[in-house]
Short mmCIF file of N, CA and C in Angstrom, two decimals:
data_model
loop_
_atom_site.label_atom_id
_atom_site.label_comp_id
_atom_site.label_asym_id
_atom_site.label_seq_id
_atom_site.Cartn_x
_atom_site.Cartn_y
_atom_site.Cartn_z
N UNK X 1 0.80 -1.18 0.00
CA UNK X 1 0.00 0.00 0.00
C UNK X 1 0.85 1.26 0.00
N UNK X 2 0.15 2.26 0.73
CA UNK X 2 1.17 3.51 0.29
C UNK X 2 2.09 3.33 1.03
N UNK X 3 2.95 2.61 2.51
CA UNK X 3 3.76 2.91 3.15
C UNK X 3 4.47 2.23 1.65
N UNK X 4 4.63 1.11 1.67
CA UNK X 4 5.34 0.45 0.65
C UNK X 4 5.81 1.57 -0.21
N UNK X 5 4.92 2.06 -1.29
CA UNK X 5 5.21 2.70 -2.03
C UNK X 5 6.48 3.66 -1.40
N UNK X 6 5.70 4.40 -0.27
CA UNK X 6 6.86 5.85 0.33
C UNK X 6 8.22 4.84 0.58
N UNK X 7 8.19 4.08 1.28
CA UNK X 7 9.61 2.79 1.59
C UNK X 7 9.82 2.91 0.02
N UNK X 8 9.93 2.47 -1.10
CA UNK X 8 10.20 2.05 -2.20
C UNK X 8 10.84 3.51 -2.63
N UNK X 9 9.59 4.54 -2.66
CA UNK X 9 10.66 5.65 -2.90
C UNK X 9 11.60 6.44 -2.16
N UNK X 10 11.57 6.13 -0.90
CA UNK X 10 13.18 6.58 0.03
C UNK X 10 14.15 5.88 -0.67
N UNK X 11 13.97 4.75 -0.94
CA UNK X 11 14.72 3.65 -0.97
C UNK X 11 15.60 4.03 -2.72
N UNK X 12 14.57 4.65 -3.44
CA UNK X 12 15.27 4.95 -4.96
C UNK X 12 15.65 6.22 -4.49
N UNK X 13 15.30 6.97 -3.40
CA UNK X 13 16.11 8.19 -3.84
C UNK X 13 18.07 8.19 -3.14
N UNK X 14 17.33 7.37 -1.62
CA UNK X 14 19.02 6.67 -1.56
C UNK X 14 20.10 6.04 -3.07
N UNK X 15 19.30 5.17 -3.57
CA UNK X 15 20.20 4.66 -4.78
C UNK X 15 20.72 6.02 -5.61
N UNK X 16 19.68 6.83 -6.04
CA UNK X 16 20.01 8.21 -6.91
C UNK X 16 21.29 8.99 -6.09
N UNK X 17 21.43 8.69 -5.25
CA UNK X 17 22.56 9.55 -3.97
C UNK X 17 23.36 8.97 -3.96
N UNK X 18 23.64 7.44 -4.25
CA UNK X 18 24.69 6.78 -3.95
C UNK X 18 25.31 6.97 -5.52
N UNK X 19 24.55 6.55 -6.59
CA UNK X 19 24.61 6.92 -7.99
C UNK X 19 25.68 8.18 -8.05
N UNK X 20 25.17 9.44 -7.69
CA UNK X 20 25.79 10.79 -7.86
C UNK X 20 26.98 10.82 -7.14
N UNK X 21 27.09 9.66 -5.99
CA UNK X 21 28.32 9.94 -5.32
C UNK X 21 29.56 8.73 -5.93
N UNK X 22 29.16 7.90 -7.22
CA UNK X 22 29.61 7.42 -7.90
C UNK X 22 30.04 5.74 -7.14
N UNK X 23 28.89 5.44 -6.50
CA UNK X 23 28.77 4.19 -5.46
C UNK X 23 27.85 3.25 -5.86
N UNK X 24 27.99 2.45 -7.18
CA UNK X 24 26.99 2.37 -8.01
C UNK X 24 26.73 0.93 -7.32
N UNK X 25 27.39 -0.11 -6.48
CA UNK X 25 26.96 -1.10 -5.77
C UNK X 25 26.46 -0.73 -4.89
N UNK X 26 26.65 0.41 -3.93
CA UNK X 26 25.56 0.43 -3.25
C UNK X 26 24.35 1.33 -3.50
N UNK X 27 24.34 2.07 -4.93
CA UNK X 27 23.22 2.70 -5.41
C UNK X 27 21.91 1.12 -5.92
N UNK X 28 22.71 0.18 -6.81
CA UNK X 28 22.06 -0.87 -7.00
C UNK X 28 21.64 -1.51 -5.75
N UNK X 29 21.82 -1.83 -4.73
CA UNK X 29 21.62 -2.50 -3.64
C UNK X 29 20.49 -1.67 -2.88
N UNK X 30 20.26 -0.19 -2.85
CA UNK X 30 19.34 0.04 -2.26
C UNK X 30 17.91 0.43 -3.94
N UNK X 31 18.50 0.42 -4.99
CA UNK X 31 17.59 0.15 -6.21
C UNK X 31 16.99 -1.27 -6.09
N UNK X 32 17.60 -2.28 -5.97
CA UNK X 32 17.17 -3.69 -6.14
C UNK X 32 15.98 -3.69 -4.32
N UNK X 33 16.07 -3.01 -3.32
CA UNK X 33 15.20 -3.11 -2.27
C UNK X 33 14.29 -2.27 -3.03
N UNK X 34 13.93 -1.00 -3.42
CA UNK X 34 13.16 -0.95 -4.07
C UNK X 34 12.10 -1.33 -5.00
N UNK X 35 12.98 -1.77 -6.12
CA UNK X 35 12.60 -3.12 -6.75
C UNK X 35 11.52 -3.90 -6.26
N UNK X 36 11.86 -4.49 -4.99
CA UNK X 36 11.27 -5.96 -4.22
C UNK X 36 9.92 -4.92 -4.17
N UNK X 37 9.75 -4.15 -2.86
CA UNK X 37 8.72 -3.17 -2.50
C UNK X 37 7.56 -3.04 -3.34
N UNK X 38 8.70 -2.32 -4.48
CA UNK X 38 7.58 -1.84 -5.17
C UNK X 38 6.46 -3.11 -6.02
N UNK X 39 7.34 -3.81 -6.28
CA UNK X 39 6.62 -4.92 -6.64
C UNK X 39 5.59 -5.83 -6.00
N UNK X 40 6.04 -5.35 -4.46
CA UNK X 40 5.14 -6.24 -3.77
C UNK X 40 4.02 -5.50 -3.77
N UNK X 41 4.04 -4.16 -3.17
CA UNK X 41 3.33 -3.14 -2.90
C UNK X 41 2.10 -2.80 -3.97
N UNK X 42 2.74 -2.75 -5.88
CA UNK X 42 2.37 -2.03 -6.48
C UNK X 42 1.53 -3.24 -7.86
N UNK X 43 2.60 -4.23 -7.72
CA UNK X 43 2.57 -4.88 -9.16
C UNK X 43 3.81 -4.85 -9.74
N UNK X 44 3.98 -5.79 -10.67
CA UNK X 44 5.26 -6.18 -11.79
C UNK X 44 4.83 -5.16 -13.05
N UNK X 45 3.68 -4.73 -13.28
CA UNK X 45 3.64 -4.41 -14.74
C UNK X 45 3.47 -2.36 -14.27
N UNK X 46 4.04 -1.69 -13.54
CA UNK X 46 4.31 -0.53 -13.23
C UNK X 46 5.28 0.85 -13.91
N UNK X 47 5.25 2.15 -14.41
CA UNK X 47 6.13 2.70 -14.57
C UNK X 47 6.88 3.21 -13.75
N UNK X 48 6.76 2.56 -12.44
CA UNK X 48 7.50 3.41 -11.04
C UNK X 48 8.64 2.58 -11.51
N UNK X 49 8.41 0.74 -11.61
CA UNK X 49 9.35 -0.04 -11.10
C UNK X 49 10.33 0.48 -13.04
N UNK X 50 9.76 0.68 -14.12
CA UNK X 50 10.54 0.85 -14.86
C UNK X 50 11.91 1.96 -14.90
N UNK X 51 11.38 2.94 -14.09
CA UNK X 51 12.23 4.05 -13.74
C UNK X 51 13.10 3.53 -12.46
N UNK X 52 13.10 2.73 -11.95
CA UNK X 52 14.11 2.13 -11.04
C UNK X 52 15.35 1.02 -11.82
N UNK X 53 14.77 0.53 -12.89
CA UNK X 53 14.99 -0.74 -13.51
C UNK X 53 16.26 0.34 -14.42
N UNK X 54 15.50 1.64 -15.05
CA UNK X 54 16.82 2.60 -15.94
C UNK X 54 17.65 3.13 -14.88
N UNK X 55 17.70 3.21 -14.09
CA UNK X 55 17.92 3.86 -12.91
C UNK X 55 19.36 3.06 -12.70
N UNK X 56 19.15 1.63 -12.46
CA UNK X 56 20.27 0.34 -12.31
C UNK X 56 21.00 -0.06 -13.61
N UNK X 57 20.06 0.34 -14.61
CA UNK X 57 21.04 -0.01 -16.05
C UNK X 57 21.84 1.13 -16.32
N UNK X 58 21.25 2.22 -16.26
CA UNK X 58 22.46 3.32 -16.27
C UNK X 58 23.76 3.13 -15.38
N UNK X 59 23.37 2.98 -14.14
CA UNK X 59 24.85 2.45 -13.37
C UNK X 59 25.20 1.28 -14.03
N UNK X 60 25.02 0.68 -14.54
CA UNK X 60 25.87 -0.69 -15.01
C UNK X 60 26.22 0.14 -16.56
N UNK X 61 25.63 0.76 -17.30
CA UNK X 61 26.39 0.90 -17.82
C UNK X 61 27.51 1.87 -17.63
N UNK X 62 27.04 2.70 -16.51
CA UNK X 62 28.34 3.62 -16.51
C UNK X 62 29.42 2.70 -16.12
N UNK X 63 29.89 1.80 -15.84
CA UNK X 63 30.33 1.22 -15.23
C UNK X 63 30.90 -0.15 -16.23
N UNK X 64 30.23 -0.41 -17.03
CA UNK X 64 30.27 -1.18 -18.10
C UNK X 64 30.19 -2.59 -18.33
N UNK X 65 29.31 -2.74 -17.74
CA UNK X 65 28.58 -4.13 -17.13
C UNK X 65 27.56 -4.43 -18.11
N UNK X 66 27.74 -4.51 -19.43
CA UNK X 66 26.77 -3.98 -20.25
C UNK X 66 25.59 -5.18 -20.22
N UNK X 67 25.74 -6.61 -19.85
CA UNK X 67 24.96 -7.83 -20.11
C UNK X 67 24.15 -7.26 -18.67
N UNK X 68 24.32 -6.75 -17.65
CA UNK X 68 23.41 -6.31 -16.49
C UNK X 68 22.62 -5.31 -16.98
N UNK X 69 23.65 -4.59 -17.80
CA UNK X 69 22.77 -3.25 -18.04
C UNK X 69 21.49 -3.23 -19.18
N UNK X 70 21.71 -4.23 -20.05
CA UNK X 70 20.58 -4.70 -21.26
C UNK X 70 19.30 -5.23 -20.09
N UNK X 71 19.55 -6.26 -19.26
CA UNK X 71 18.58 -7.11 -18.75
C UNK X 71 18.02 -6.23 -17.67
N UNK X 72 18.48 -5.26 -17.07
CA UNK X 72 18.16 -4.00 -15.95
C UNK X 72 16.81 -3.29 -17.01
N UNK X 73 17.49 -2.43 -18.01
CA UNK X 73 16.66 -2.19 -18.87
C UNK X 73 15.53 -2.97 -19.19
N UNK X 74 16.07 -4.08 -19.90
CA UNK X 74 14.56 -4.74 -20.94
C UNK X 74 13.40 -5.22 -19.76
N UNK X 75 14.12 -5.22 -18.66
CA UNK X 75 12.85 -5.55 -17.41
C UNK X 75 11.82 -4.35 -17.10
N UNK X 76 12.56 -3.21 -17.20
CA UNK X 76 11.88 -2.10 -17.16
C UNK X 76 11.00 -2.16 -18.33
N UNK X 77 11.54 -2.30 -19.42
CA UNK X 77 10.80 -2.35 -20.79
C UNK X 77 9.53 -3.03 -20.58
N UNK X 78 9.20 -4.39 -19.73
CA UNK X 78 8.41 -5.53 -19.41
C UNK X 78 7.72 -4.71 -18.58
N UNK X 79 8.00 -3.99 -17.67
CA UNK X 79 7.02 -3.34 -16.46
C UNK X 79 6.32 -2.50 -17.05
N UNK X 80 6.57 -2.13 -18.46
CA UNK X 80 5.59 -0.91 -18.79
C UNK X 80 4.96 -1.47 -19.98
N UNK X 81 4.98 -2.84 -19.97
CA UNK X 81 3.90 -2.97 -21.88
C UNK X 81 3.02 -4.42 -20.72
N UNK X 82 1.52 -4.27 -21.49
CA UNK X 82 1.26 -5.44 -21.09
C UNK X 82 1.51 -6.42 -21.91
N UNK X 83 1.37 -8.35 -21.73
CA UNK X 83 1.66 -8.98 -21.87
C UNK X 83 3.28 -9.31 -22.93
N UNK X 84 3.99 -8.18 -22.19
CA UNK X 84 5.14 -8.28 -23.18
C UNK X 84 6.14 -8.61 -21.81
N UNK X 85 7.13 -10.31 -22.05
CA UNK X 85 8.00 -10.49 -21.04
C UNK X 85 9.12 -11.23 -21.99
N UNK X 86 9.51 -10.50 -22.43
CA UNK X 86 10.85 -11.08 -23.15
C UNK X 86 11.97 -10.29 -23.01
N UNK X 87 13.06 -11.43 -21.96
CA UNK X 87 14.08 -10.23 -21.40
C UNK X 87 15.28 -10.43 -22.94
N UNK X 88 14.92 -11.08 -23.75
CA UNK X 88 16.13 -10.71 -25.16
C UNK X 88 16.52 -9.28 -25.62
N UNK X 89 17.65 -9.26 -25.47
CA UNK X 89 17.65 -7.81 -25.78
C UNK X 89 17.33 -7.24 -27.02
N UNK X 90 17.36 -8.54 -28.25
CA UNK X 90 16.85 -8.23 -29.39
C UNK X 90 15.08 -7.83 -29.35
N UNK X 91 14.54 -8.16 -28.25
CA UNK X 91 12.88 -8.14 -28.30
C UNK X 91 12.22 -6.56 -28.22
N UNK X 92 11.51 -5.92 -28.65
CA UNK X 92 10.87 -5.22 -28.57
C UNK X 92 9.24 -5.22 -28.99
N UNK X 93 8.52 -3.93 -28.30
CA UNK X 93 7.41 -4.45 -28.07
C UNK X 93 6.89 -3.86 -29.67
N UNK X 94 5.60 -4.72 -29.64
CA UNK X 94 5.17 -4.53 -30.91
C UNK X 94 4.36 -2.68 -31.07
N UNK X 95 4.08 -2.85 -32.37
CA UNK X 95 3.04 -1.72 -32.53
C UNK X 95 1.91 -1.66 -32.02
N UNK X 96 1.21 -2.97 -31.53
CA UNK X 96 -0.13 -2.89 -30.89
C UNK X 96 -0.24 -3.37 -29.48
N UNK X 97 0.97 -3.15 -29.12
CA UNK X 97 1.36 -3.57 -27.38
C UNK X 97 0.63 -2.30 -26.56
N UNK X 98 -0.20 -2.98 -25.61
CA UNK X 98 -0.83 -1.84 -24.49
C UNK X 98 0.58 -1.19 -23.62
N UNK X 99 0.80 -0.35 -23.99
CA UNK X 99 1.96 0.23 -23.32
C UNK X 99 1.28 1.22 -22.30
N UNK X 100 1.73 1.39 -20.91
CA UNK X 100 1.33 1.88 -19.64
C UNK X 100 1.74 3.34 -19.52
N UNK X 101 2.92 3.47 -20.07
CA UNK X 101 3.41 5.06 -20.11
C UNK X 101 4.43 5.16 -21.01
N UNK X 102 4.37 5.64 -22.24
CA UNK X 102 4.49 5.81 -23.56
C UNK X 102 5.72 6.86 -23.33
N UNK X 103 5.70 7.68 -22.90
CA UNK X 103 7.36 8.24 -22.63
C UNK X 103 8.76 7.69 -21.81
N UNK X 104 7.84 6.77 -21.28
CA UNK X 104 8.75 6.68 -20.45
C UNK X 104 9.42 5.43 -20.86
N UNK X 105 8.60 4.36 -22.00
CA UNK X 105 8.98 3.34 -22.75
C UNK X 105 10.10 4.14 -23.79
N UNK X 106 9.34 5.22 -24.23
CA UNK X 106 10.32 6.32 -25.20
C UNK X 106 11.71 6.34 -24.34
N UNK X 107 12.03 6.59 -22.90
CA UNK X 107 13.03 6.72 -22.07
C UNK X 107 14.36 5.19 -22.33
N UNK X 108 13.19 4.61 -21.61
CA UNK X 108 13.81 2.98 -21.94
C UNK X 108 14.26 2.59 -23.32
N UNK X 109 13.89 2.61 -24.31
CA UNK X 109 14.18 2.16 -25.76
C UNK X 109 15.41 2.48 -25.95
N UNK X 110 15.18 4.24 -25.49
CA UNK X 110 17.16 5.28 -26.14
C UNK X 110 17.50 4.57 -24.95
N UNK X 111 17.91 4.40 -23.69
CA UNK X 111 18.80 4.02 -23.04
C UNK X 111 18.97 2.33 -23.52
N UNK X 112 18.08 1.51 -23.83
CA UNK X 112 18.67 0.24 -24.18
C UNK X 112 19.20 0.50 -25.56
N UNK X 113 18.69 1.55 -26.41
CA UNK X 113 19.57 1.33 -27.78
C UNK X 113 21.34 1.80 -27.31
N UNK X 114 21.49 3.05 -26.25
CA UNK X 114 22.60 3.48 -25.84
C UNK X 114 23.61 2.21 -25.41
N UNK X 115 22.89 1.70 -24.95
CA UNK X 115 23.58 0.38 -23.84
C UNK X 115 24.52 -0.77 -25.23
N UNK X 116 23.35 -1.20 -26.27
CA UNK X 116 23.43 -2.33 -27.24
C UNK X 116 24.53 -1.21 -27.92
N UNK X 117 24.68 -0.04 -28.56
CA UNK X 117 25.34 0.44 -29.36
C UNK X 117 26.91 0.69 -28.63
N UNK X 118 26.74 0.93 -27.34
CA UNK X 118 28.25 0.64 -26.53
C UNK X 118 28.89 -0.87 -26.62
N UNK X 119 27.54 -1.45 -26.39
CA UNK X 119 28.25 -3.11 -26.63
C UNK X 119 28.92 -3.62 -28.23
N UNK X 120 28.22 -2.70 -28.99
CA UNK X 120 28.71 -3.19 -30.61
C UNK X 120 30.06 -1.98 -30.54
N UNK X 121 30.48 -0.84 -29.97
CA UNK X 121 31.64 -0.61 -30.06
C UNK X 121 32.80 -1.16 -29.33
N UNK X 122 32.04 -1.67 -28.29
CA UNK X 122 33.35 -2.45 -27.61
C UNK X 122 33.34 -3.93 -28.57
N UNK X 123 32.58 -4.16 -29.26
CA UNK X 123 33.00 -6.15 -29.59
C UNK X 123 33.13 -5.36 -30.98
N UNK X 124 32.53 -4.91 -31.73
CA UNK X 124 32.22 -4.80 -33.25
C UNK X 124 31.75 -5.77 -34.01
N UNK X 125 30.51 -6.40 -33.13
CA UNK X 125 29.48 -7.15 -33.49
C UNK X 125 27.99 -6.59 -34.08
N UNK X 126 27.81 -7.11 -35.75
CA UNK X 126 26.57 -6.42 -36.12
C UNK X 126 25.39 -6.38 -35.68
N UNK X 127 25.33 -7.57 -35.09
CA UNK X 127 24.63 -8.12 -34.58
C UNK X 127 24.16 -6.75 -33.35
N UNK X 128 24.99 -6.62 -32.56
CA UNK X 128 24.73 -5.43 -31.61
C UNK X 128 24.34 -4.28 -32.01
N UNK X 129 24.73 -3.86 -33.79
CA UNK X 129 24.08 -2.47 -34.04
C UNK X 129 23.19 -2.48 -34.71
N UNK X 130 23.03 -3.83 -35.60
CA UNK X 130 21.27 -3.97 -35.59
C UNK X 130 20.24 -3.94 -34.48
N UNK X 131 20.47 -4.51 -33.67
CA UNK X 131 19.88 -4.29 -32.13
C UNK X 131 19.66 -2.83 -31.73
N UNK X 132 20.55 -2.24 -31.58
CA UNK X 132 20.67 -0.74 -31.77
C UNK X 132 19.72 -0.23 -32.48
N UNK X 133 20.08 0.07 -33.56
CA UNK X 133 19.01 0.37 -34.43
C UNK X 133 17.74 -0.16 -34.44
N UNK X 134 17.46 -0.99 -34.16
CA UNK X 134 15.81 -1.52 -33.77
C UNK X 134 15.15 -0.67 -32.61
N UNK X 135 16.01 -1.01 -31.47
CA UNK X 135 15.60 -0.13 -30.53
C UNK X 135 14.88 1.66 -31.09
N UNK X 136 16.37 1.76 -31.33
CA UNK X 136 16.33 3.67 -31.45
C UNK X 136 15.19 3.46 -32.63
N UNK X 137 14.71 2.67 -33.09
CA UNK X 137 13.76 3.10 -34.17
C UNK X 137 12.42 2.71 -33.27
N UNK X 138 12.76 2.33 -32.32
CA UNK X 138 11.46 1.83 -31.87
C UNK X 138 11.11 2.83 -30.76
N UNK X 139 11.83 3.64 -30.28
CA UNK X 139 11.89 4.93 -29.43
C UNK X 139 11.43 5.49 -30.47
N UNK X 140 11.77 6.37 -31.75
CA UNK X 140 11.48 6.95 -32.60
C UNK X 140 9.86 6.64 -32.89
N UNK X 141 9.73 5.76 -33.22
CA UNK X 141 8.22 5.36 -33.68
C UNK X 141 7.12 6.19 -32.45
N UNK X 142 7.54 5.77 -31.22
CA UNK X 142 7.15 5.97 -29.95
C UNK X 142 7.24 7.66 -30.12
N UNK X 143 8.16 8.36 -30.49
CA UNK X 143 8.04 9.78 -30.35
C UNK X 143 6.95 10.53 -31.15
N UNK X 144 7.12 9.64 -32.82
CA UNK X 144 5.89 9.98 -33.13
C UNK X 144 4.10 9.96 -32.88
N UNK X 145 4.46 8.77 -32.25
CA UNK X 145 2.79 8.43 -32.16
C UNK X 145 2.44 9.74 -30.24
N UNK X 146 3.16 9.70 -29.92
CA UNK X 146 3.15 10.73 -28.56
C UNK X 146 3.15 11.94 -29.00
N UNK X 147 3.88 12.35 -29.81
CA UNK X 147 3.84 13.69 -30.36
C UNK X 147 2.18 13.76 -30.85
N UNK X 148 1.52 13.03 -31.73
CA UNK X 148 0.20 13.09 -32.18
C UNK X 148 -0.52 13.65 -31.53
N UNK X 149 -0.73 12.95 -30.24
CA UNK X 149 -1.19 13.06 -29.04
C UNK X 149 -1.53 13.74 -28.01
N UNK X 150 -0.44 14.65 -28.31
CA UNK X 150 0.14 15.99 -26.98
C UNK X 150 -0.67 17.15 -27.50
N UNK X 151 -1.68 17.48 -26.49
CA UNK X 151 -2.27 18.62 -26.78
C UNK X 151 -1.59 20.00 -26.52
N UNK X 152 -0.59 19.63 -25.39
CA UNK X 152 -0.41 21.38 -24.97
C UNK X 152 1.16 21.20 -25.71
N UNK X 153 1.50 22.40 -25.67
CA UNK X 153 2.68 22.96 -26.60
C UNK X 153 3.61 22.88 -25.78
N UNK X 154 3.77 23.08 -24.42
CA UNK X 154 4.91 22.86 -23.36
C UNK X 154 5.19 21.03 -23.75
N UNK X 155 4.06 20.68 -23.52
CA UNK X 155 4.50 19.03 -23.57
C UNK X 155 4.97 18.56 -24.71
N UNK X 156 4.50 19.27 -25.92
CA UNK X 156 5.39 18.87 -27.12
C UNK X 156 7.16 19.47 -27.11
N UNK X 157 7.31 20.45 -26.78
CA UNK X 157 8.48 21.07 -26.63
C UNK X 157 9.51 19.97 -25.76
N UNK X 158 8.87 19.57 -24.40
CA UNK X 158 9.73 18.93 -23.27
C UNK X 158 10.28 17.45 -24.16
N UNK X 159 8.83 17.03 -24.85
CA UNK X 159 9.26 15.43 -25.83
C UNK X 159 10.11 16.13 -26.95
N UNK X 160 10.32 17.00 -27.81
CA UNK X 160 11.05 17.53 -28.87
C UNK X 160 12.37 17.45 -28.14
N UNK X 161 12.69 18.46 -26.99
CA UNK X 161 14.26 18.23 -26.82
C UNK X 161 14.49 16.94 -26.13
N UNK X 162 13.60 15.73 -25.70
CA UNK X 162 14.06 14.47 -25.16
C UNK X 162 14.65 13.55 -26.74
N UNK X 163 13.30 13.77 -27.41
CA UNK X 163 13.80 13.33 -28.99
C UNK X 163 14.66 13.54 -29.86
N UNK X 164 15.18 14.52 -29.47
CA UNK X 164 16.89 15.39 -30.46
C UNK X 164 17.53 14.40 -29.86
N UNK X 165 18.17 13.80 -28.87
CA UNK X 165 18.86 12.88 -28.32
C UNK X 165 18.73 11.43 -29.71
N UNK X 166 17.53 11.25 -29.17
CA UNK X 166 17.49 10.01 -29.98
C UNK X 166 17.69 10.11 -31.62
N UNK X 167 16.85 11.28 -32.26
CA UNK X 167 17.52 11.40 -33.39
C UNK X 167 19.04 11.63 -33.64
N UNK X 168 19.68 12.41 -32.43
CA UNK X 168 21.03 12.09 -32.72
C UNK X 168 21.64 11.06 -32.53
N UNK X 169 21.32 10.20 -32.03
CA UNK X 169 22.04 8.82 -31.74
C UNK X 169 21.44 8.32 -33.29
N UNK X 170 20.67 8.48 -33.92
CA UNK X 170 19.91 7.69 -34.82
C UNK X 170 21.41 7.86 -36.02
N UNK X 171 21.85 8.91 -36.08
CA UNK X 171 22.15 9.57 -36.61
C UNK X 171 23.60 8.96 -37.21
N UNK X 172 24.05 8.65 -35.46
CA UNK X 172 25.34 8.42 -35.41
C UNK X 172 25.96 7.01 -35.60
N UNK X 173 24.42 5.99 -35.77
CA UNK X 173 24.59 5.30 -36.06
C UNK X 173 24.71 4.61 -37.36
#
């Protein structure tokens, strides 16, 4: 219930603190109690628990743990589509997937395409920048159909400069 929830979010804002203080085992360690919480508290299919899930893949990848940092991600990816549970990093969700919060899947996509496109520069496997590119096109797709959507002009603006990112990665790939 809500204590859970408030426990779950002390608990991510500790990890975000340990994160900034560049303590990324013990930022993950109080992310992964979170994790549990929120799940118990809230449900598996949540955008709280997805923003905890980028939260732990970003530290792994800063860090360069990149096989933690794909499966950190694509779980998040799973918490926000329904009936979509495929932790492959090649998997993405379809065009007619009930997605729970549509920006924030937009969030997840560029950070797993970021993650797969570090992994194809460290191996120089195609395999990894096709992956890449699936992703970032699948963020992309996602920007458009949200952009459609957005009635007020602040909210198109805030998704426009989140989306320059991804078109530049699109770019660079």
């Amino acid at each position: 219930g809500k204590i859970g929830a408030e426990s779950a979010f002390s608990l991510r804002r500790l990890g975000q603190l340990h994160a900034k203080l560049g303590d990324y085992a013990k930022s993950n360690f109080y992310f992964d109690q979170s994790i549990a919480i929120t799940q118990s508290a809230i449900g598996s299919k949540t955008d709280k628990l997805s923003e905890i899930f980028n939260l732990k893949g970003q530290n792994y990848l800063l860090t360069q743990q990149y096989d933690s940092a794909l499966i950190s991600t694509q779980r998040g990816i799973i918490s926000l589509v329904e009936d979509f549970n495929d932790l492959s990093y090649q998997a993405n969700p379809g065009p007619n997937a009930i997605i729970l919060d549509r920006v924030e899947l937009i969030e997840s996509q560029y950070l797993k395409s970021k993650i797969i496109l570090a992994l194809y520069h460290d191996t120089n496997n195609i395999e990894y920048l096709t992956a890449a590119i699936s992703a970032n096109r699948s963020a992309i797709n996602l920007v458009d159909v949200v952009r459609k959507n957005m009635l007020y002009e602040s909210s198109k603006l805030n998704l426009s400069n989140r989306a320059k990112s991804i078109y530049e990665q699109s770019i660079e790939m």
